[in-house]
Amino acid sequence: MSDSRRSSRGSSDRSNRSKKPTGGGARRAAGVRRAPSSSPKPAEPKGTSRTGRRAGDSAESSSAAKRTTAAAGAASTAGKSTGPKSAASKNGSGASSGGASRTSVNARHAGTAATTGAAAAGAGKGRKKKVAATNFLNYPRAGRKNPWRWFPSLRLIVGAMALMVLAGLGFAVWLYNDTTVPEPSDFALAQTSRVYYADGKTEMGTFSEINRTELDADEIPQNVKDAVVASEDSTFYENRGVSPRGVVRALVNNLQGGARQGGSTITMQYVERYYTGSETSYVGKAKEAVMALKIDQELDKDEILSRYLNTIYFGRGAYGVQEASQAYFGKDAADMTDAEAALLVAVIPGPSSYDPAVNEKKAVELWDRVITREVNVGEMSSEDAEALEFPDTIKPKSENSLAGDKGYLLDQVRTELVAEGFTEDEINTGGFTIVSTIDPGIQNNTTEAVKNLPEDRPEQNRVGTVTIDPSTGAIRGMYGGEDFVTQPRNDATQSRMQAGSIFKTFTLIAALEDGYPLDSQWDGNSPKSFPGWTVNNFGDTDYGRVSLRKATASSINTAYAEANLEVGPQRTMDTAIALGLPEKTPGLSADASNVLGSASPTVTEMGEVYATIAAGGMHRDSYIVQDVTRPDGSSRYEHQVDEKRVIDEDVAINATVALQGPPTTGSARDLQGVMDGRQVAGKTGTSESFRSAWFVGFTPQLVTAVGMFQPSEDGTTEERLTPFGGEQNMTGGTFPTAIWGDIMSHSLEGQEMLEFPGEVTLDNETRERNAPPPTQAPPATQAPEPTQEEPSEEPTEEEPTEEPTTEEPSEEPSEEPSEKPSDEEKDKSKDEEKDKSKEDSETSKDESPKKPDGSTDKPSKEPDDPKESDKPEKSEKPSAKPEKDEAAEGDAT
């Protein structure tokens, strides 16, 4: 059958839907379900028309859109068959007559679909239609996909900027109208800062008696005005109270992390005095700038400059140029020379730091800077500048508010605040409430303890004490002197004195850390020679082999010298630094003699060091200021405890066990009758030739350090302590220990009687020295450095109670030790030691019998017995138990 015939038959069937279909090409009537036929399905018509094939494919598609599009295509191409034209013509008439309405509906739908498809295709080729914003700010942005929809639109950015500008203008208008210009008298009413004891209620004192005399504008010397303008604000007469260039420069500097600047003009500095110089916030600076603008509009420049010079702080308690001239030169401001005027201007940025009496070198540098700037701006000729000489100043006078022993506390509070970033002007006029750490009860006990010293105490005798809470580092009591006004040097924080035997504690801790237990044995005989170094005990007392515990209790020089060489002098020095002693302490070195206290610390430094031991090896800096509050109640400063573990807790415990020896069986045993059974740990110390005497001790609650010394008339050197109160020699076991007991016994009344932890076994205890002593001098495994000069003799026994021997350790050795002794020297040393050992065993009257090898009976098994007498007995039947009868420190006979 031809394609044309099939096409004709198909058209006829469509035009006669009411008739029963016949033939293989018949189609079912619309809406009538046709039963399945068993006859085979006729073959798919094979037209050559591309349209026909596309229509057939569309009929089998499941997509509604594709069916609609295919129908529209079939309708538009129905007459374009590849068959004969006669068949197309014949079928066309049937289609138009029988299916007119149906064709009209399909065509309408096909046309709609075609239009929609065409529009979509055109839109795809062109720009998409913009989605309308859903809100005024168009945020999130409509029609955008994440994350772009969350980026602000141009409309939002412009709106925000406009809002900020309006808000800024409104704030500026409000700030300008709300800011009032203070009268000069308002500046004079600067508030005084008050210092309180730790209870926050008991007032200790106030800062600065404000000395201020106001001068009229025409009474202020012109040379001062010229100098301050040239130095502080060269554009003063041109600017409007605020320097935009200075503000920008300060802003850039601040953003770069430099020192905080405010870009202040003289007018702004004058305004800052109204806020006591404490405004560093940008809001505060903005308010100062507004006030400066208003002042510049209301006052002429000369009046502003005069008010500024009448208001600022020049140091030495002087406010205003008139009082400053009197404080520095003892004359009225009108009589100052150009050089003196330049010096006053030079100290303005930092009166406490740039005062010639404090730092003359810096004062000269800044004075020269002021003169140079005057020359640069044309206020002074180069010839006149060259002719100027740095002026002399009078000695500063102490403020009456610092009179008495409390003046040392107030001065220490001020010093600590300056170290924390406060300015002198801010401290004096800020109206702060400053709460110190000083306990009023402990402070009263401290001053009373010094007053209780015998009346024949020499005038030159000086005492410094400090009491510290080891759990925080807070200073609870301090005695720096009798009157700060007459003697402004604080003997607790500034005066230095040789440490003496209190330095042995550092060798003790180093030995414990290196594995030597408390029962390790050391040679306590005297004198004892090391290569290039000879050490004596007091009266050349021989103690035999002694434990580290016994060497600590009796402060045996020779035993500790051996221990120091064993662990290394560097270890002793490093331990002292680790516990809190400053590295720059005068006399602190890695010499072998450092164990005997050649360094010169302050009382407060040693108190802080021993507080580290009392705190179980946790170091905390000592401090005296607890907090500072502004007049409005807001916090200006609060101390934060910074702690660091520097030694193992078990090492600190065993060191404390050893340090309980001096207060029980040693030189400080008099405390047993004072402390009412409380456990005490500590160490006495007496320097060479009795130039200083110490006792530093602690209980679980408090640490107190006491130092006594005697400066020369000119204060440049230490003299031998003049005996008083019935004592022949001033040692650490005398009045320093008595002062300590007086302070601590009263300060701990009513507090719980806590006990120290007992001795523990350290993990590193592997280097015991319990074997009998050798018959020769111990090898100098760590001899003094060859580049260091070592003393030929060391200070006498730490706590002598009788006159020292005629040989004092006052000279350095004439020859330095070699780095390593030769074999011949070793053999010679051994022979000499053997001979001396035999001689001592036959002639010594102060020690127990020795065996032929030089050892005493039971050298390692005999424990220290604190209940037995510490004095050696001179009897015909010497004791076989030497350690029970050995001389305690200070009791050698």
Short mmCIF file of N, CA and C in Angstrom, two decimals, residues 51-194:
data_model
loop_
_atom_site.label_atom_id
_atom_site.label_comp_id
_atom_site.label_asym_id
_atom_site.label_seq_id
_atom_site.Cartn_x
_atom_site.Cartn_y
_atom_site.Cartn_z
N THR A 51 8.48 16.22 9.43
CA THR A 51 7.43 16.66 10.34
C THR A 51 6.64 15.48 10.85
N GLY A 52 6.36 14.54 9.95
CA GLY A 52 5.60 13.38 10.37
C GLY A 52 6.31 12.59 11.43
N ARG A 53 7.61 12.39 11.25
CA ARG A 53 8.37 11.63 12.26
C ARG A 53 8.40 12.35 13.59
N ARG A 54 8.52 13.67 13.56
CA ARG A 54 8.57 14.43 14.80
C ARG A 54 7.24 14.36 15.51
N ALA A 55 6.11 14.36 14.69
CA ALA A 55 4.79 14.24 15.30
C ALA A 55 4.61 12.90 15.95
N GLY A 56 5.12 11.81 15.28
CA GLY A 56 5.00 10.49 15.87
C GLY A 56 5.78 10.37 17.17
N ASP A 57 6.97 10.95 17.19
CA ASP A 57 7.77 10.92 18.42
C ASP A 57 7.08 11.65 19.53
N SER A 58 6.43 12.76 19.19
CA SER A 58 5.77 13.57 20.23
C SER A 58 4.60 12.85 20.81
N ALA A 59 3.91 12.03 20.03
CA ALA A 59 2.74 11.31 20.53
C ALA A 59 3.11 10.34 21.61
N GLU A 60 4.34 9.81 21.58
CA GLU A 60 4.75 8.83 22.58
C GLU A 60 5.44 9.47 23.78
N SER A 61 5.67 10.78 23.76
CA SER A 61 6.36 11.45 24.88
C SER A 61 5.45 11.59 26.07
N SER A 62 6.01 11.56 27.28
CA SER A 62 5.23 11.71 28.51
C SER A 62 5.16 13.14 28.98
N SER A 63 5.92 14.03 28.38
CA SER A 63 5.93 15.44 28.83
C SER A 63 4.81 16.19 28.17
N ALA A 64 4.02 16.94 28.94
CA ALA A 64 2.89 17.72 28.42
C ALA A 64 3.38 18.83 27.52
N ALA A 65 4.48 19.42 27.86
CA ALA A 65 5.00 20.53 27.05
C ALA A 65 5.42 20.05 25.69
N LYS A 66 6.06 18.85 25.63
CA LYS A 66 6.49 18.32 24.35
C LYS A 66 5.31 17.93 23.48
N ARG A 67 4.22 17.40 24.09
CA ARG A 67 3.04 17.02 23.30
C ARG A 67 2.39 18.26 22.68
N THR A 68 2.32 19.31 23.47
CA THR A 68 1.70 20.55 22.96
C THR A 68 2.50 21.11 21.80
N THR A 69 3.82 21.13 21.98
CA THR A 69 4.68 21.67 20.92
C THR A 69 4.60 20.83 19.66
N ALA A 70 4.54 19.49 19.80
CA ALA A 70 4.46 18.59 18.64
C ALA A 70 3.14 18.77 17.90
N ALA A 71 2.04 18.98 18.67
CA ALA A 71 0.73 19.17 18.04
C ALA A 71 0.72 20.44 17.21
N ALA A 72 1.34 21.48 17.81
CA ALA A 72 1.38 22.75 17.06
C ALA A 72 2.19 22.59 15.79
N GLY A 73 3.28 21.84 15.88
CA GLY A 73 4.10 21.62 14.68
C GLY A 73 3.36 20.81 13.63
N ALA A 74 2.58 19.81 14.04
CA ALA A 74 1.81 18.99 13.09
C ALA A 74 0.76 19.80 12.40
N ALA A 75 0.11 20.69 13.13
CA ALA A 75 -0.96 21.51 12.52
C ALA A 75 -0.40 22.45 11.48
N SER A 76 0.78 22.95 11.76
CA SER A 76 1.34 23.95 10.83
C SER A 76 1.96 23.33 9.59
N THR A 77 2.23 22.04 9.67
CA THR A 77 2.91 21.38 8.54
C THR A 77 2.08 20.23 7.95
N ALA A 78 0.75 20.25 8.20
CA ALA A 78 -0.12 19.14 7.73
C ALA A 78 -0.12 19.01 6.23
N GLY A 79 0.00 20.08 5.53
CA GLY A 79 -0.09 20.01 4.05
C GLY A 79 1.22 19.87 3.37
N LYS A 80 2.28 19.54 4.08
CA LYS A 80 3.62 19.50 3.50
C LYS A 80 4.14 18.07 3.39
N SER A 81 3.28 17.11 3.16
CA SER A 81 3.69 15.71 3.06
C SER A 81 4.48 15.50 1.78
N THR A 82 5.33 14.47 1.85
CA THR A 82 6.14 14.15 0.67
C THR A 82 5.39 13.26 -0.33
N GLY A 83 4.14 12.87 0.01
CA GLY A 83 3.35 12.05 -0.90
C GLY A 83 2.79 12.84 -2.08
N PRO A 84 2.01 12.20 -2.96
CA PRO A 84 1.43 12.89 -4.14
C PRO A 84 0.51 14.00 -3.73
N LYS A 85 0.45 15.05 -4.53
CA LYS A 85 -0.37 16.22 -4.22
C LYS A 85 -1.84 15.89 -4.28
N SER A 86 -2.27 14.88 -5.08
CA SER A 86 -3.69 14.54 -5.16
C SER A 86 -4.20 14.00 -3.85
N ALA A 87 -3.34 13.19 -3.14
CA ALA A 87 -3.75 12.65 -1.84
C ALA A 87 -3.86 13.73 -0.83
N ALA A 88 -2.93 14.67 -0.82
CA ALA A 88 -3.00 15.78 0.13
C ALA A 88 -4.23 16.60 -0.10
N SER A 89 -4.61 16.84 -1.29
CA SER A 89 -5.79 17.64 -1.60
C SER A 89 -7.05 16.95 -1.18
N LYS A 90 -7.11 15.66 -1.43
CA LYS A 90 -8.30 14.89 -1.08
C LYS A 90 -8.49 14.82 0.41
N ASN A 91 -7.45 14.60 1.15
CA ASN A 91 -7.56 14.50 2.61
C ASN A 91 -7.80 15.84 3.25
N GLY A 92 -7.35 16.87 2.63
CA GLY A 92 -7.53 18.19 3.23
C GLY A 92 -8.97 18.57 3.33
N SER A 93 -9.81 18.21 2.41
CA SER A 93 -11.21 18.59 2.49
C SER A 93 -11.90 17.90 3.63
N GLY A 94 -11.54 16.63 3.83
CA GLY A 94 -12.13 15.92 4.95
C GLY A 94 -11.75 16.52 6.27
N ALA A 95 -10.52 16.95 6.41
CA ALA A 95 -10.07 17.49 7.67
C ALA A 95 -10.75 18.77 7.99
N SER A 96 -11.02 19.59 7.03
CA SER A 96 -11.63 20.89 7.29
C SER A 96 -13.08 20.78 7.61
N SER A 97 -13.75 19.74 7.10
CA SER A 97 -15.17 19.63 7.35
C SER A 97 -15.50 18.87 8.60
N GLY A 98 -14.73 17.77 8.81
CA GLY A 98 -15.08 16.94 9.95
C GLY A 98 -14.49 17.39 11.26
N GLY A 99 -13.34 18.00 11.32
CA GLY A 99 -12.66 18.31 12.59
C GLY A 99 -12.37 19.77 12.75
N ALA A 100 -13.30 20.62 12.31
CA ALA A 100 -13.02 22.07 12.38
C ALA A 100 -12.88 22.56 13.81
N SER A 101 -13.85 22.22 14.68
CA SER A 101 -13.80 22.71 16.06
C SER A 101 -12.59 22.18 16.81
N ARG A 102 -12.29 20.92 16.61
CA ARG A 102 -11.14 20.31 17.31
C ARG A 102 -9.84 20.97 16.88
N THR A 103 -9.77 21.17 15.60
CA THR A 103 -8.55 21.80 15.10
C THR A 103 -8.38 23.20 15.65
N SER A 104 -9.48 23.91 15.80
CA SER A 104 -9.43 25.28 16.32
C SER A 104 -8.89 25.32 17.74
N VAL A 105 -9.33 24.40 18.58
CA VAL A 105 -8.85 24.34 19.98
C VAL A 105 -7.38 24.00 20.02
N ASN A 106 -7.00 22.97 19.27
CA ASN A 106 -5.59 22.57 19.27
C ASN A 106 -4.70 23.67 18.75
N ALA A 107 -5.18 24.31 17.73
CA ALA A 107 -4.38 25.40 17.17
C ALA A 107 -4.19 26.52 18.18
N ARG A 108 -5.30 26.79 18.89
CA ARG A 108 -5.20 27.86 19.90
C ARG A 108 -4.16 27.52 20.96
N HIS A 109 -4.21 26.27 21.48
CA HIS A 109 -3.22 25.86 22.48
C HIS A 109 -1.83 25.82 21.90
N ALA A 110 -1.73 25.32 20.68
CA ALA A 110 -0.41 25.26 20.05
C ALA A 110 0.17 26.63 19.86
N GLY A 111 -0.69 27.59 19.53
CA GLY A 111 -0.21 28.96 19.35
C GLY A 111 0.28 29.57 20.63
N THR A 112 -0.43 29.31 21.72
CA THR A 112 -0.01 29.83 23.03
C THR A 112 1.33 29.27 23.44
N ALA A 113 1.45 27.94 23.27
CA ALA A 113 2.71 27.30 23.63
C ALA A 113 3.85 27.83 22.79
N ALA A 114 3.56 28.01 21.51
CA ALA A 114 4.61 28.51 20.63
C ALA A 114 5.05 29.90 21.02
N THR A 115 4.05 30.72 21.40
CA THR A 115 4.38 32.09 21.83
C THR A 115 5.22 32.10 23.09
N THR A 116 4.82 31.25 24.05
CA THR A 116 5.56 31.15 25.31
C THR A 116 6.98 30.67 25.07
N GLY A 117 7.10 29.64 24.24
CA GLY A 117 8.44 29.12 23.93
C GLY A 117 9.31 30.15 23.27
N ALA A 118 8.70 30.89 22.37
CA ALA A 118 9.48 31.93 21.67
C ALA A 118 9.93 33.01 22.64
N ALA A 119 9.03 33.38 23.58
CA ALA A 119 9.39 34.41 24.57
C ALA A 119 10.51 33.92 25.46
N ALA A 120 10.41 32.63 25.86
CA ALA A 120 11.46 32.08 26.72
C ALA A 120 12.80 32.05 26.00
N ALA A 121 12.76 31.67 24.75
CA ALA A 121 14.00 31.62 23.97
C ALA A 121 14.60 33.00 23.83
N GLY A 122 13.72 33.98 23.62
CA GLY A 122 14.23 35.35 23.49
C GLY A 122 14.79 35.87 24.79
N ALA A 123 14.14 35.52 25.88
CA ALA A 123 14.64 35.98 27.19
C ALA A 123 15.98 35.35 27.51
N GLY A 124 16.14 34.07 27.11
CA GLY A 124 17.41 33.42 27.36
C GLY A 124 18.54 34.09 26.61
N LYS A 125 18.26 34.59 25.44
CA LYS A 125 19.30 35.24 24.67
C LYS A 125 19.58 36.65 25.16
N GLY A 126 18.57 37.31 25.75
CA GLY A 126 18.74 38.69 26.21
C GLY A 126 18.91 38.78 27.71
N ARG A 127 18.70 39.96 28.36
CA ARG A 127 18.85 40.21 29.79
C ARG A 127 17.61 39.78 30.53
N LYS A 128 17.84 39.12 31.64
CA LYS A 128 16.70 38.67 32.43
C LYS A 128 16.00 39.84 33.07
N LYS A 129 14.78 39.67 33.36
CA LYS A 129 13.99 40.72 34.00
C LYS A 129 14.38 40.85 35.47
N LYS A 130 14.68 42.06 35.98
CA LYS A 130 15.12 42.33 37.35
C LYS A 130 13.99 42.10 38.33
N VAL A 131 14.33 41.36 39.42
CA VAL A 131 13.33 41.07 40.44
C VAL A 131 13.19 42.27 41.37
N ALA A 132 12.01 42.64 41.68
CA ALA A 132 11.76 43.83 42.52
C ALA A 132 12.17 43.57 43.96
N ALA A 133 12.71 44.64 44.64
CA ALA A 133 13.11 44.55 46.04
C ALA A 133 11.89 44.35 46.92
N THR A 134 12.10 43.61 47.99
CA THR A 134 10.98 43.33 48.90
C THR A 134 10.91 44.31 50.06
N ASN A 135 11.98 45.18 50.25
CA ASN A 135 11.96 46.18 51.31
C ASN A 135 12.74 47.40 50.84
N PHE A 136 12.67 48.45 51.62
CA PHE A 136 13.26 49.72 51.22
C PHE A 136 14.78 49.63 51.07
N LEU A 137 15.45 48.97 52.00
CA LEU A 137 16.91 48.87 51.97
C LEU A 137 17.40 47.75 51.05
N ASN A 138 16.44 46.94 50.51
CA ASN A 138 16.79 45.82 49.64
C ASN A 138 17.85 44.94 50.29
N TYR A 139 17.53 44.50 51.52
CA TYR A 139 18.46 43.62 52.24
C TYR A 139 17.68 42.56 53.00
N PRO A 140 17.91 41.28 52.76
CA PRO A 140 18.84 40.71 51.78
C PRO A 140 18.44 41.09 50.35
N ARG A 141 19.38 41.08 49.46
CA ARG A 141 19.15 41.57 48.10
C ARG A 141 18.28 40.59 47.32
N ALA A 142 17.21 41.13 46.71
CA ALA A 142 16.26 40.30 45.97
C ALA A 142 16.89 39.85 44.65
N GLY A 143 16.58 38.63 44.26
CA GLY A 143 17.05 38.11 42.98
C GLY A 143 18.49 37.68 42.98
N ARG A 144 19.14 37.70 44.13
CA ARG A 144 20.53 37.28 44.22
C ARG A 144 20.62 35.94 44.94
N LYS A 145 21.59 35.17 44.52
CA LYS A 145 21.81 33.89 45.17
C LYS A 145 22.87 34.03 46.25
N ASN A 146 22.84 33.10 47.19
CA ASN A 146 23.87 33.09 48.25
C ASN A 146 25.26 32.90 47.62
N PRO A 147 26.27 33.56 48.15
CA PRO A 147 26.23 34.48 49.30
C PRO A 147 26.01 35.93 48.92
N TRP A 148 25.81 36.18 47.60
CA TRP A 148 25.76 37.57 47.14
C TRP A 148 24.55 38.32 47.68
N ARG A 149 23.50 37.61 48.01
CA ARG A 149 22.29 38.29 48.49
C ARG A 149 22.51 38.95 49.86
N TRP A 150 23.63 38.54 50.57
CA TRP A 150 23.90 39.12 51.89
C TRP A 150 24.88 40.29 51.83
N PHE A 151 25.42 40.56 50.64
CA PHE A 151 26.27 41.73 50.50
C PHE A 151 25.39 42.97 50.36
N PRO A 152 25.71 44.04 51.11
CA PRO A 152 24.84 45.23 51.05
C PRO A 152 24.81 45.86 49.66
N SER A 153 23.67 46.35 49.35
CA SER A 153 23.50 47.02 48.06
C SER A 153 23.98 48.46 48.15
N LEU A 154 24.10 49.10 47.02
CA LEU A 154 24.52 50.49 46.98
C LEU A 154 23.53 51.37 47.75
N ARG A 155 22.25 51.02 47.64
CA ARG A 155 21.23 51.77 48.35
C ARG A 155 21.44 51.69 49.87
N LEU A 156 21.80 50.50 50.34
CA LEU A 156 22.02 50.33 51.78
C LEU A 156 23.27 51.09 52.22
N ILE A 157 24.33 51.02 51.45
CA ILE A 157 25.57 51.71 51.82
C ILE A 157 25.37 53.21 51.87
N VAL A 158 24.73 53.76 50.86
CA VAL A 158 24.49 55.20 50.83
C VAL A 158 23.59 55.62 51.99
N GLY A 159 22.57 54.80 52.25
CA GLY A 159 21.68 55.12 53.36
C GLY A 159 22.38 55.12 54.70
N ALA A 160 23.26 54.11 54.91
CA ALA A 160 23.99 54.03 56.18
C ALA A 160 24.93 55.22 56.34
N MET A 161 25.61 55.60 55.26
CA MET A 161 26.52 56.74 55.33
C MET A 161 25.77 58.03 55.63
N ALA A 162 24.66 58.18 55.02
CA ALA A 162 23.87 59.38 55.29
C ALA A 162 23.39 59.42 56.74
N LEU A 163 23.01 58.26 57.24
CA LEU A 163 22.55 58.20 58.62
C LEU A 163 23.69 58.53 59.58
N MET A 164 24.90 58.03 59.29
CA MET A 164 26.04 58.32 60.14
C MET A 164 26.39 59.79 60.12
N VAL A 165 26.33 60.39 58.97
CA VAL A 165 26.62 61.83 58.88
C VAL A 165 25.62 62.63 59.70
N LEU A 166 24.36 62.29 59.58
CA LEU A 166 23.34 63.00 60.35
C LEU A 166 23.53 62.80 61.85
N ALA A 167 23.84 61.54 62.23
CA ALA A 167 24.06 61.27 63.65
C ALA A 167 25.29 62.02 64.16
N GLY A 168 26.37 62.06 63.34
CA GLY A 168 27.56 62.79 63.75
C GLY A 168 27.30 64.27 63.91
N LEU A 169 26.55 64.85 63.00
CA LEU A 169 26.22 66.27 63.11
C LEU A 169 25.38 66.53 64.36
N GLY A 170 24.44 65.62 64.59
CA GLY A 170 23.61 65.79 65.77
C GLY A 170 24.42 65.68 67.05
N PHE A 171 25.35 64.70 67.10
CA PHE A 171 26.20 64.54 68.28
C PHE A 171 27.09 65.76 68.48
N ALA A 172 27.64 66.28 67.39
CA ALA A 172 28.52 67.45 67.48
C ALA A 172 27.76 68.65 68.02
N VAL A 173 26.55 68.85 67.54
CA VAL A 173 25.74 69.97 68.02
C VAL A 173 25.43 69.81 69.51
N TRP A 174 25.05 68.58 69.89
CA TRP A 174 24.75 68.34 71.30
C TRP A 174 25.99 68.53 72.17
N LEU A 175 27.12 67.99 71.72
CA LEU A 175 28.35 68.08 72.49
C LEU A 175 28.80 69.53 72.65
N TYR A 176 28.66 70.29 71.60
CA TYR A 176 29.08 71.70 71.65
C TYR A 176 28.22 72.49 72.62
N ASN A 177 26.91 72.26 72.56
CA ASN A 177 26.00 72.99 73.44
C ASN A 177 26.10 72.51 74.89
N ASP A 178 26.45 71.24 75.09
CA ASP A 178 26.50 70.68 76.43
C ASP A 178 27.82 70.98 77.14
N THR A 179 28.86 71.34 76.40
CA THR A 179 30.18 71.58 76.98
C THR A 179 30.29 73.02 77.47
N THR A 180 30.71 73.15 78.72
CA THR A 180 30.88 74.49 79.30
C THR A 180 32.36 74.74 79.57
N VAL A 181 32.77 75.96 79.49
CA VAL A 181 34.14 76.34 79.72
C VAL A 181 34.33 76.62 81.21
N PRO A 182 35.22 75.89 81.89
CA PRO A 182 35.41 76.10 83.33
C PRO A 182 36.17 77.38 83.61
N GLU A 183 35.94 77.90 84.79
CA GLU A 183 36.69 79.08 85.24
C GLU A 183 38.06 78.65 85.75
N PRO A 184 39.02 79.56 85.78
CA PRO A 184 40.34 79.20 86.29
C PRO A 184 40.31 78.64 87.70
N SER A 185 39.39 79.14 88.51
CA SER A 185 39.32 78.64 89.88
C SER A 185 38.92 77.17 89.92
N ASP A 186 38.20 76.70 88.90
CA ASP A 186 37.81 75.30 88.86
C ASP A 186 39.03 74.40 88.74
N PHE A 187 40.02 74.85 88.02
CA PHE A 187 41.22 74.06 87.87
C PHE A 187 41.98 73.97 89.19
N ALA A 188 41.92 75.00 89.98
CA ALA A 188 42.64 75.02 91.25
C ALA A 188 42.04 74.03 92.25
N LEU A 189 40.80 73.63 92.04
CA LEU A 189 40.12 72.72 92.97
C LEU A 189 40.36 71.27 92.59
N ALA A 190 41.59 70.97 92.20
CA ALA A 190 41.92 69.59 91.86
C ALA A 190 41.75 68.70 93.09
N GLN A 191 41.19 67.53 92.89
CA GLN A 191 40.91 66.65 94.02
C GLN A 191 42.17 65.92 94.47
N THR A 192 42.28 65.73 95.75
CA THR A 192 43.43 65.06 96.34
C THR A 192 43.17 63.55 96.41
N SER A 193 44.16 62.77 96.00
CA SER A 193 44.05 61.31 96.09
C SER A 193 44.36 60.86 97.51
N ARG A 194 43.61 59.88 97.98
CA ARG A 194 43.77 59.40 99.35
C ARG A 194 44.14 57.92 99.34
#
